[in-house]
Coordinates of C-alpha atoms and ligand atoms in Angstrom, one line a residue:
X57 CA 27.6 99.1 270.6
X58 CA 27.9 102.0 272.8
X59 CA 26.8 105.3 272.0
X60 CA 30.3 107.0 271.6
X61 CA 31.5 103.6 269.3
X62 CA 27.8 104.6 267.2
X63 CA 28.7 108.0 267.1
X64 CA 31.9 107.4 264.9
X65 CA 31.1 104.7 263.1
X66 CA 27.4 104.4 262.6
X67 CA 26.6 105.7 258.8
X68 CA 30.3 106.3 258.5
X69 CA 31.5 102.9 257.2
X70 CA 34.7 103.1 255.2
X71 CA 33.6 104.2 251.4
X72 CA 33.5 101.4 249.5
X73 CA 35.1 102.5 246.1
X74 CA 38.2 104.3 247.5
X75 CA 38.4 102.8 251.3
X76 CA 38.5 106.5 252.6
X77 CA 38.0 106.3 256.6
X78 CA 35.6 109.6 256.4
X79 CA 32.6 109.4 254.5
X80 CA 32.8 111.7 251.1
X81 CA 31.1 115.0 250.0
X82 CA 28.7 113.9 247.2
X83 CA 28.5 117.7 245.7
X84 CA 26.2 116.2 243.1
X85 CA 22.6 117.9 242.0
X86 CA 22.2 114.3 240.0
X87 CA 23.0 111.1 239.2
X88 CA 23.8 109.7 235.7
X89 CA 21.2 106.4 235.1
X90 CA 22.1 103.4 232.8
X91 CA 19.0 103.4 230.9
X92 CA 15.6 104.4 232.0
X93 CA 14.4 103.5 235.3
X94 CA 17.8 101.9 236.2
X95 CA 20.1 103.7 238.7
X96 CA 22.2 103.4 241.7
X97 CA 19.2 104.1 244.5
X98 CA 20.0 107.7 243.8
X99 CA 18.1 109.9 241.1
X100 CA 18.7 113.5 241.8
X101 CA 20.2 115.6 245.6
X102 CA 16.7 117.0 247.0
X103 CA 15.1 113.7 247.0
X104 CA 18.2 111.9 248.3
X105 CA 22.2 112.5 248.6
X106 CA 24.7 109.3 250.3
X107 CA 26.1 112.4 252.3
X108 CA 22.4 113.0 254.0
X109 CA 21.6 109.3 254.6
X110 CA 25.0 108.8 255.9
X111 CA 24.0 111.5 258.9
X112 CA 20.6 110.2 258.6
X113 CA 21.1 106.6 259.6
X114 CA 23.5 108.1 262.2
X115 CA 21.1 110.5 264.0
X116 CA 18.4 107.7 263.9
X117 CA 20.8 105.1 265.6
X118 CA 22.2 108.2 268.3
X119 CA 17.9 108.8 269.2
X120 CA 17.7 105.7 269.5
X121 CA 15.3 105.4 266.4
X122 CA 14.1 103.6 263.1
X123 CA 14.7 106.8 260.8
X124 CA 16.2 110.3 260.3
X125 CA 15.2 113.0 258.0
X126 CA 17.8 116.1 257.5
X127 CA 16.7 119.7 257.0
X128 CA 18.2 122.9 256.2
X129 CA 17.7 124.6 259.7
X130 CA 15.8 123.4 262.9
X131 CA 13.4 125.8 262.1
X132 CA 12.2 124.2 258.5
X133 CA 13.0 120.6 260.9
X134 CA 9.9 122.0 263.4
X135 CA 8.0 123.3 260.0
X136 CA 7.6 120.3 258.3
X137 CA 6.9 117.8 261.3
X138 CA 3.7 121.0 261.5
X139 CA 2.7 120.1 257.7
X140 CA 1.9 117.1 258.6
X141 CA -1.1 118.4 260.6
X142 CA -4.7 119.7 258.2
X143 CA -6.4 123.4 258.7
X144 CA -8.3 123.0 261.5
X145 CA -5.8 120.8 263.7
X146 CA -4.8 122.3 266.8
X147 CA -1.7 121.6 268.7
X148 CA -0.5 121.9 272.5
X149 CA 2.9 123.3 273.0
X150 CA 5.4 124.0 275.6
X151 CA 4.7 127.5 276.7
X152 CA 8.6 128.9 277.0
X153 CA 9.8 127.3 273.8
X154 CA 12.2 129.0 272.0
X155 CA 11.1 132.2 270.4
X156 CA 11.7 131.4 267.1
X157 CA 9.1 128.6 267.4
X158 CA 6.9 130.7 269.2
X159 CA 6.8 133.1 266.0
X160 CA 6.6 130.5 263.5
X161 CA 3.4 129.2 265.1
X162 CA 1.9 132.7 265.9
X163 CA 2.6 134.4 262.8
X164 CA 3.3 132.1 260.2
X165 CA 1.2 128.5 260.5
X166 CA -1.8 130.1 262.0
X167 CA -2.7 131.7 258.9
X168 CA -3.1 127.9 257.4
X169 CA -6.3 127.4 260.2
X170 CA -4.1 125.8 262.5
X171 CA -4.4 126.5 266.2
X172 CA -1.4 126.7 268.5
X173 CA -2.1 126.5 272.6
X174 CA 1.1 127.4 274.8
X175 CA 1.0 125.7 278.0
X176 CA 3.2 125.1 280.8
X177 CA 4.1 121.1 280.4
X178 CA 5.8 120.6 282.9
X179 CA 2.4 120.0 284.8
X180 CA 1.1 117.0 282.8
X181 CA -2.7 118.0 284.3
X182 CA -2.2 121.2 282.7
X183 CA -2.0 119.8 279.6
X184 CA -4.6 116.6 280.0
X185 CA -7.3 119.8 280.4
X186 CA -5.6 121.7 276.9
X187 CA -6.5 118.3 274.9
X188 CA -9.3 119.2 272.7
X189 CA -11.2 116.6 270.2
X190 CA -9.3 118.3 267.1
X191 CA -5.5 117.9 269.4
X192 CA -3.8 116.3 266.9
X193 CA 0.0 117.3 268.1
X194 CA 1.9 117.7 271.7
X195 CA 4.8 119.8 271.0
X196 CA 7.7 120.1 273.6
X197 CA 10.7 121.6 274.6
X198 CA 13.0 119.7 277.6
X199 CA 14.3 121.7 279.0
X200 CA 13.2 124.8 278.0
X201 CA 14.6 127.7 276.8
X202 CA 15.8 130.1 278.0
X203 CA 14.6 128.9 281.8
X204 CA 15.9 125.1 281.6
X205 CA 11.8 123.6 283.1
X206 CA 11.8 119.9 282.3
X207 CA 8.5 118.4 281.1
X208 CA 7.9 114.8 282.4
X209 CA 9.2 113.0 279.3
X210 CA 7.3 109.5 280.8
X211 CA 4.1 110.7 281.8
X212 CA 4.1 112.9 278.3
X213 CA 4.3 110.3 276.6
X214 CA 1.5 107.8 278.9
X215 CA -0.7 110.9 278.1
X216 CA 0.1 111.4 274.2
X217 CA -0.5 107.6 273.8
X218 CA -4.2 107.3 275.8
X219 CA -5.2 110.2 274.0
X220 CA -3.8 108.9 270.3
X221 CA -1.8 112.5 270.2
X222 CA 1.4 112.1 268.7
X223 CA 4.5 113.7 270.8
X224 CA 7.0 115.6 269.5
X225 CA 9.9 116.4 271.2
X226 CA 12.9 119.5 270.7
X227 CA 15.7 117.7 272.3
X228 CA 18.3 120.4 271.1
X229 CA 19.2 121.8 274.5
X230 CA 20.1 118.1 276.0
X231 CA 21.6 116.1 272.6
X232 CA 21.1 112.3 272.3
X233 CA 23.8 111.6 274.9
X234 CA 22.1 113.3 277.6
X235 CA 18.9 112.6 277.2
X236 CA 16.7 109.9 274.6
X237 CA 13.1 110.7 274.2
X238 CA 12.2 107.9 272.0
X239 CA 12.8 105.6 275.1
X240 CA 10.3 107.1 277.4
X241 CA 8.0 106.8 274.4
X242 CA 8.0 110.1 272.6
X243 CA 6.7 109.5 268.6
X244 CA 9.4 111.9 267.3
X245 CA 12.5 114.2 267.9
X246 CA 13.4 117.0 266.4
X247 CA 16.6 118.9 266.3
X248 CA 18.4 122.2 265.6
X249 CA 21.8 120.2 264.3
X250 CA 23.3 123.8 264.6
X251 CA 23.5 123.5 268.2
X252 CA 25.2 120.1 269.6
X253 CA 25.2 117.9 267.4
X254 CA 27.3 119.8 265.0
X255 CA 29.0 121.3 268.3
X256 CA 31.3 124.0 266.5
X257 CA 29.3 126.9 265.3
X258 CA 29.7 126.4 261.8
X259 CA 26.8 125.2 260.0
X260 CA 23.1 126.0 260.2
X261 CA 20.9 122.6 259.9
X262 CA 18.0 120.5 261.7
X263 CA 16.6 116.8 261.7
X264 CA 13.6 115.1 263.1
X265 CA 14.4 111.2 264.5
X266 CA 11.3 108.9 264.0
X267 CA 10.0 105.6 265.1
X268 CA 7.1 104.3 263.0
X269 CA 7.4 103.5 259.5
X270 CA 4.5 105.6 258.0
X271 CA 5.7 108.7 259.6
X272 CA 8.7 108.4 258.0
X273 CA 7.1 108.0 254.4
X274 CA 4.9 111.0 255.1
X275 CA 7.6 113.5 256.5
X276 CA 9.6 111.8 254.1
X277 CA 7.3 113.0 251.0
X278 CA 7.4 116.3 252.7
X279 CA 10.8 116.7 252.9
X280 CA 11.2 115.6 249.0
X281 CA 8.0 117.4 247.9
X282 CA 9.3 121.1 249.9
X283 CA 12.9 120.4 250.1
X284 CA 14.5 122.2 252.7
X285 CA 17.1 119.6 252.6
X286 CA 20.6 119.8 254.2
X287 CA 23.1 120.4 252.1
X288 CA 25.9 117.8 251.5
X289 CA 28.9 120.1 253.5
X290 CA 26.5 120.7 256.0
X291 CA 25.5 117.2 256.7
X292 CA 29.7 116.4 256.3
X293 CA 30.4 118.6 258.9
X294 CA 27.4 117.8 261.1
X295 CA 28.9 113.9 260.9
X296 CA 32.2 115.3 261.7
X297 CA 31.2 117.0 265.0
X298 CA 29.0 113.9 266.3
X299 CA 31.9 111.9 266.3
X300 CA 33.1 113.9 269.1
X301 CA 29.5 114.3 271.0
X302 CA 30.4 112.0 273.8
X303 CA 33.4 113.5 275.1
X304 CA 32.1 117.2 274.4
X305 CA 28.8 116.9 276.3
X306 CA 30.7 115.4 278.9
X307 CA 33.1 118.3 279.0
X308 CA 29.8 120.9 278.9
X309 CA 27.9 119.4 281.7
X310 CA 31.4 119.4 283.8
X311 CA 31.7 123.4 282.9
X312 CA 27.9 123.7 283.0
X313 CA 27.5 122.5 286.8
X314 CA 30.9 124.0 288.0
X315 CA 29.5 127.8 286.4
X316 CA 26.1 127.1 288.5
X317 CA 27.9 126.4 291.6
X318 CA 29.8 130.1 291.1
X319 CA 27.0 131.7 290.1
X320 CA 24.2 130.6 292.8
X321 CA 26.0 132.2 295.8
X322 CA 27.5 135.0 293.6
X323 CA 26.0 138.4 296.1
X324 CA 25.3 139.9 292.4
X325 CA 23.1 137.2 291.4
X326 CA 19.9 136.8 292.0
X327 CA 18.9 133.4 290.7
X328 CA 20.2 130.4 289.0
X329 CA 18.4 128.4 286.5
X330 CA 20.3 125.1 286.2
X331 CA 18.8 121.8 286.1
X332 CA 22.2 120.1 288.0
X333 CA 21.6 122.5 291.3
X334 CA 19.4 121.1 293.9
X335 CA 17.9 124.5 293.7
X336 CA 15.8 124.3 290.7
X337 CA 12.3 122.8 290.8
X338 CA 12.5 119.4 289.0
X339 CA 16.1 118.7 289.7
X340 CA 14.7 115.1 290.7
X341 CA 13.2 114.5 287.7
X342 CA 16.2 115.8 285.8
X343 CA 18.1 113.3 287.4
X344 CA 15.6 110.7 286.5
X345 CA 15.5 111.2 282.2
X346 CA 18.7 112.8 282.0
X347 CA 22.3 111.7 281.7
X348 CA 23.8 114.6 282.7
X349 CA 22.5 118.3 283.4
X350 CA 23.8 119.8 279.9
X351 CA 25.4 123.3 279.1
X352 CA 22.8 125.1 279.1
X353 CA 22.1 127.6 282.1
X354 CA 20.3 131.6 282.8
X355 CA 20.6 133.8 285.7
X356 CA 19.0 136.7 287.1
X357 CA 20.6 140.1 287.2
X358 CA 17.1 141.8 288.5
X359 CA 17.2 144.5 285.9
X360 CA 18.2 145.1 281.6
X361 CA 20.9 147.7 283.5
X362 CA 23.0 144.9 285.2
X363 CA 22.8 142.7 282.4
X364 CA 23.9 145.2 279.8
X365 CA 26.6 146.0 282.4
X366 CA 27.9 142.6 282.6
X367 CA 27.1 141.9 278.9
X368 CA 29.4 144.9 277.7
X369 CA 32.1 143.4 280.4
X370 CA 32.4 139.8 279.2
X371 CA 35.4 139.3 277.2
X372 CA 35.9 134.9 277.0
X373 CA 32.6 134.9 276.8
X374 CA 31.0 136.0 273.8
X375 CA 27.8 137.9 273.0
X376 CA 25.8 136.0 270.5
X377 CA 22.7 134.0 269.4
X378 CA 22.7 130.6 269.3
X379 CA 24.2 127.9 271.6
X380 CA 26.1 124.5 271.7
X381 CA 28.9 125.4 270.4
X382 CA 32.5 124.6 271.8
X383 CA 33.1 128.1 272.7
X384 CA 31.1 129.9 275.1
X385 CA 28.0 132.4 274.2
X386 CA 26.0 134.3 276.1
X387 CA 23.2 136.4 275.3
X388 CA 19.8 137.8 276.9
X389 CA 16.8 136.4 275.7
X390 CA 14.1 139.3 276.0
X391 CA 16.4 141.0 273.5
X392 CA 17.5 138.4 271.0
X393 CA 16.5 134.7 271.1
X394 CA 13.0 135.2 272.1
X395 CA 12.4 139.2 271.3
X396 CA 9.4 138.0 268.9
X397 CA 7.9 136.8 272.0
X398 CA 5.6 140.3 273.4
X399 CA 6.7 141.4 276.9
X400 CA 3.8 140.2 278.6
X401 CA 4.2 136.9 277.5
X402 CA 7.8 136.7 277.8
X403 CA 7.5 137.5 281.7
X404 CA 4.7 134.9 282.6
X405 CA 7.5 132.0 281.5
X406 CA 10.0 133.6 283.7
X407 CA 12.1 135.6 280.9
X408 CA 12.7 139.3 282.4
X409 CA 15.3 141.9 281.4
X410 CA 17.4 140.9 284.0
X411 CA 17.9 137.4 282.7
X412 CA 21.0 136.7 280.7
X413 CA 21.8 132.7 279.4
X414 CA 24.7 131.4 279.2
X415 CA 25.7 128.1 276.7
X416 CA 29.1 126.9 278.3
X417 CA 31.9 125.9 276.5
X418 CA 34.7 123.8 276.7
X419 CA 37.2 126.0 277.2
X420 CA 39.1 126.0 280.8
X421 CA 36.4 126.5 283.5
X422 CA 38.6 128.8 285.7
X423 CA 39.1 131.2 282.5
X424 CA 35.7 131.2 282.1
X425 CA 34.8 132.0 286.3
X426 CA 37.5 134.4 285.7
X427 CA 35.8 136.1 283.3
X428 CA 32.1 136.0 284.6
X429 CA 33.7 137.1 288.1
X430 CA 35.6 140.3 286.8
X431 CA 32.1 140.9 284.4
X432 CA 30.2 140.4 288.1
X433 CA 32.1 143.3 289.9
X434 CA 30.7 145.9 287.3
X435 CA 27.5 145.3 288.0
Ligands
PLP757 C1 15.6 124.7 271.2 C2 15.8 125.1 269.8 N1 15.0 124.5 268.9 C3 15.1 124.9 267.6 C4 15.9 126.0 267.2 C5 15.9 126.4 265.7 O1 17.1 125.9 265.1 P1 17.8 126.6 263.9 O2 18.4 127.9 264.3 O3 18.8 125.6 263.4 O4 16.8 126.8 262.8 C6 16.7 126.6 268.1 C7 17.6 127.8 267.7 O5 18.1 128.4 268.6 C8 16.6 126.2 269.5 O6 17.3 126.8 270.5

């Protein structure tokens, strides 16, 4: 089937007791059992829930995998794909990863004796010379963000497998239509489900997508031993907004490309960061591993002045965190996605004051260059 037939129906059969076309909320913490040891497949919510492995068996048929585990956030997604790793382990990660991930790596899973190398992978030799004898993870982010670089996802994954290091991969910013890891050979995804997949701002959630069987059965264990599950509304609504994934991701990169093409010449403007404009530096390779170029865009401003400026001017679009969503946000990094990053570090990936990113929405593109235009002229 194709992808937008799997996105509706995939996980979503009609409920066998009642026929009901969606599939229901279990709000359950249990499940009543006939006598000991005999029960329906479902014991109590944190180890399992129909709800979860109704998105579960979706997301793992969208990535193109054998298996999906849900979480509570992408962050405690990322967190317990890490737990799989021992003190002493060290892993390689993309160097302009979202801050978040940045700081749970720096500040919170360092103190277990793991070691955390940022590199920039999207020069696959760069990385070949980071591999260490105790490399035990490649983390990365395609296309990054805030600055949208796109990491090889083939030669990645050639490298992770003649080195035996697994490869993880945050495809939040591109969403299974746009873009499938698994197939270039990447071991695992991992999502924020806040972002896309969900697609209308209005739950928090995360998932990892998996190939091998024992994987599964570890992260698994995790997940049940932990339990940063997803909760059953979440992982409703999360089903609900995939079934529209196609047709909205087609809709963002439409939007997404026609905003570049304002913004590149814009006098006011001093860069564009857009994987769809033959500007930016892997727009080849974009074209290559992904569908489509995605919602996701920065630009420069040269200073935090013009971007306050415009910030304070935008009225359509709104100033927030997060991204994804049908409406569009924007928001400047060095301030608030990745303000746990220090300033040093922040400007050797690219991420000055002057740089504000934009998530495009849905809405009417013209309302939206409307907007951005009048913002322009105060700056
Ligand atoms: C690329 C990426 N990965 C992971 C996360 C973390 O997801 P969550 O906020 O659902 O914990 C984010 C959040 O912005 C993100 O942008």
């Amino acid at each position: 089937m194709g992808f937008a037939t799997d996105a509706i129906h995939v996980g979503q059969e009609p409920d066998p007791t009642t026929g009901a076309v969606v599939a229901p909320i279990y709000q359950t913490s249990t499940y009543v059992q006939e006598e000991l040891g005999k029960h329906k497949g479902y014991e109590y919510a944190r180890a399992s829930n129909p709800t979860r492995s109704a998105l579960e068996r979706n997301l793992a048929r969208l990535e193109g995998g054998r298996h999906a585990l849900a979480f509570a956030s992408g962050m405690a997604a990322i967190n317990a794909v890490i737990t799989l790793l021992q003190s002493g382990d060290h892993v390689i990660c993309s160097h302009a990863v979202y801050g978040g991930v940045y700081r749970l790596f720096t500040k919170v899973l360092s103190h277990f004796g793991l070691e955390f190398s940022f590199i920039d992978t999207t020069c696959v030799e760069n990385v070949e010379k980071a591999i260490k004898k105790n490399t035990r993870l490649l983390y990365i982010e395609t296309p990054t963000n805030p600055t949208l670089a796109i990491s090889d996802l083939g030669e990645m994954s050639q490298l992770a497998r003649a080195r035996r290091v697994p490869l993880v991969v945050d495809n939040t910013f591109m969403s299974p239509y746009l873009q499938r890891p698994l197939e270039f050979g990447a071991d695992m995804v991992v999502h924020s489900t806040t972002k896309f997949l969900n697609g209308h701002s209005d739950s928090i959630g995360g998932a990892v997508i998996l190939t091998r069987q024992e994987d599964y059965d570890r992260l698994y264990f995790i997940q049940k031993s932990a339990g940063a599950i997803l909760g059953p509304f979440d992982c409703w609504l999360v089903l609900r907004g995939v079934k529209t994934l196609a047709v909205r991701m087609e809709q963002h990169c439409q939007n997404g490309q026609a905003i570049a093409g304002f913004l590149e010449p814009h006098p006011k403007v001093k860069r564009v960061f857009y994987p769809g404009l033959k500007s930016h530096p892997q727009h080849e390779l974009g074209t290559k591993q992904m569908k489509g170029f995605g919602a996701m865009l920065s630009f420069e401003l040269g200073s935090r002045e013009s971007a306050e400026r415009l910030l304070r001017q935008v009225k359509l679009c709104s100033l927030g965190e997060s991204l994804g969503g049908v409406e569009t946000l924007i928001s400047h990094p060095a301030t608030m996605t990745h303000s746990s990053v220090p300033p040093e570090e922040r400007l050797k990936i690219g991420i000055t004051d002057g740089l504000v990113r934009l998530s495009v929405g849905i809405e009417d593109v013209e309302d939206l260059i409307a907007d951005l235009d009048r913002a322009l002229s105060h700056v």
